[in-house]
Short mmCIF file of C-alpha atoms in Angstrom, two decimals:
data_model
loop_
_atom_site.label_atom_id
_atom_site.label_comp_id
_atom_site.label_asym_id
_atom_site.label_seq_id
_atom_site.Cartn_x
_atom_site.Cartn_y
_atom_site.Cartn_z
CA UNK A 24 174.27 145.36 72.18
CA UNK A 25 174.17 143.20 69.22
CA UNK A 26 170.70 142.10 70.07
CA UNK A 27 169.23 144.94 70.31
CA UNK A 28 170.97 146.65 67.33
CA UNK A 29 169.39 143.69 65.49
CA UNK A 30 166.02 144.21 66.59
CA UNK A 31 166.66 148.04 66.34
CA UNK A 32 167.34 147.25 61.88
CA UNK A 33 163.97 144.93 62.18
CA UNK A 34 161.58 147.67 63.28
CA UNK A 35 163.30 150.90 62.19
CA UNK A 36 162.59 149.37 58.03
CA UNK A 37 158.72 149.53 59.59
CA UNK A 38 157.02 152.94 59.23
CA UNK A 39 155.05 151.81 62.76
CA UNK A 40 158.73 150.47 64.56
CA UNK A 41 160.40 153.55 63.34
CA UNK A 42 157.86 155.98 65.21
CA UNK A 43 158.07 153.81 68.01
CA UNK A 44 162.00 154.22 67.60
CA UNK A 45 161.69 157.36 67.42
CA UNK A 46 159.81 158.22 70.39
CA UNK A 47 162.07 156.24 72.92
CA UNK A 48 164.93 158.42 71.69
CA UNK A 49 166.43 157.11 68.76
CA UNK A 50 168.19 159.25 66.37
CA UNK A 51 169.62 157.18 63.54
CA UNK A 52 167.63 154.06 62.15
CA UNK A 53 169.55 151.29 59.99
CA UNK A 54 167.13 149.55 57.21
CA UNK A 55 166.99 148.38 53.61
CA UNK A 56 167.13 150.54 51.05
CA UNK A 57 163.36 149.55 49.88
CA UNK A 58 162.03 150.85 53.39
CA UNK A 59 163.06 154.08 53.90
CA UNK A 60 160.85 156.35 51.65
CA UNK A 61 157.76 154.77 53.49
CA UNK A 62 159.39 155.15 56.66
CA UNK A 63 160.76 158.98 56.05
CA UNK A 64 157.30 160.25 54.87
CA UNK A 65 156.42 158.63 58.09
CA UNK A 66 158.59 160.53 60.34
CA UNK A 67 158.28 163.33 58.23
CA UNK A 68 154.43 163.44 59.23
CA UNK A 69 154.10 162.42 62.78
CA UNK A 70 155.69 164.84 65.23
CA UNK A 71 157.88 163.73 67.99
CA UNK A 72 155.11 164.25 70.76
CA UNK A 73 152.74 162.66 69.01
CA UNK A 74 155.16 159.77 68.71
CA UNK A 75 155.53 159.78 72.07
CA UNK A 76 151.90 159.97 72.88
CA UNK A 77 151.56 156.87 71.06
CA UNK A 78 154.39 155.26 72.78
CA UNK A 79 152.66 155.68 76.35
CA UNK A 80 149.14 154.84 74.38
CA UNK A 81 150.70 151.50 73.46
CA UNK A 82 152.83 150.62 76.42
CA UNK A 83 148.97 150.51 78.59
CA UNK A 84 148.47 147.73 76.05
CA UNK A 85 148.33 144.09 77.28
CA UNK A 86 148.34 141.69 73.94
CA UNK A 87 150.01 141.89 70.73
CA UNK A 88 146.94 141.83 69.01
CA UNK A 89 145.89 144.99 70.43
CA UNK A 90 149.32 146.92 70.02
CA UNK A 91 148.86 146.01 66.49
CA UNK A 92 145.31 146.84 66.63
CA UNK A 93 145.90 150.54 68.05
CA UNK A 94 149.25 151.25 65.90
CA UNK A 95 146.75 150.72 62.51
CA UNK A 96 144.06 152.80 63.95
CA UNK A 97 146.45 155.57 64.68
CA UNK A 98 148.79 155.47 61.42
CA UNK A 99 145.06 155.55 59.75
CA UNK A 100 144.30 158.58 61.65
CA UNK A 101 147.57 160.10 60.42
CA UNK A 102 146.59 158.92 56.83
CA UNK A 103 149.57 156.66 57.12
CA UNK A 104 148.20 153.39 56.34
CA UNK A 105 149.05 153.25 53.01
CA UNK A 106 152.63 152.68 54.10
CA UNK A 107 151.60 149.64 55.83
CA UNK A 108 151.69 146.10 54.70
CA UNK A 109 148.66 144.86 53.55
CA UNK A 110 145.94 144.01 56.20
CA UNK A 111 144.80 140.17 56.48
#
């Protein structure tokens, strides 16, 4: 429980983890104070099937790389990216 509750805090203070959250059923999200008005306008503009679309979307995915690669295309989509730390 711990483990997960820590990796839960990690990724819910992430506008990208906290859709993801979402979408497998969370309902409350733990983060820093500094993370949640990127991660509320987040939620606030992504439904809860489209977070869920993205969930199965991602889950086909077989690298890091290319989770990462399909969660910026679709938060651009969603004119998101802004809340997004800057790209390398």
């Amino acid at each position: 429980f711990l483990h997960r509750a820590a990796a839960t805090r990690r990724h819910a203070g992430d506008p990208a983890g906290a859709l993801l959250l979402m979408a497998m059923g969370f309902t409350s999200l733990s983060m820093n104070a500094p993370s949640l008005p990127k991660v509320r306008a987040a939620i606030r503009r992504v439904t809860l099937a489209d977070a869920q679309t993205l969930l199965k979307e991602i889950m086909r995915l077989d690298t890091p790389a290319l989770v990462h690669e399909h969660l910026n295309k679709r938060l651009d989509e969603w004119q998101l990216s802004h809340l997004l730390p800057p790209r390398d």
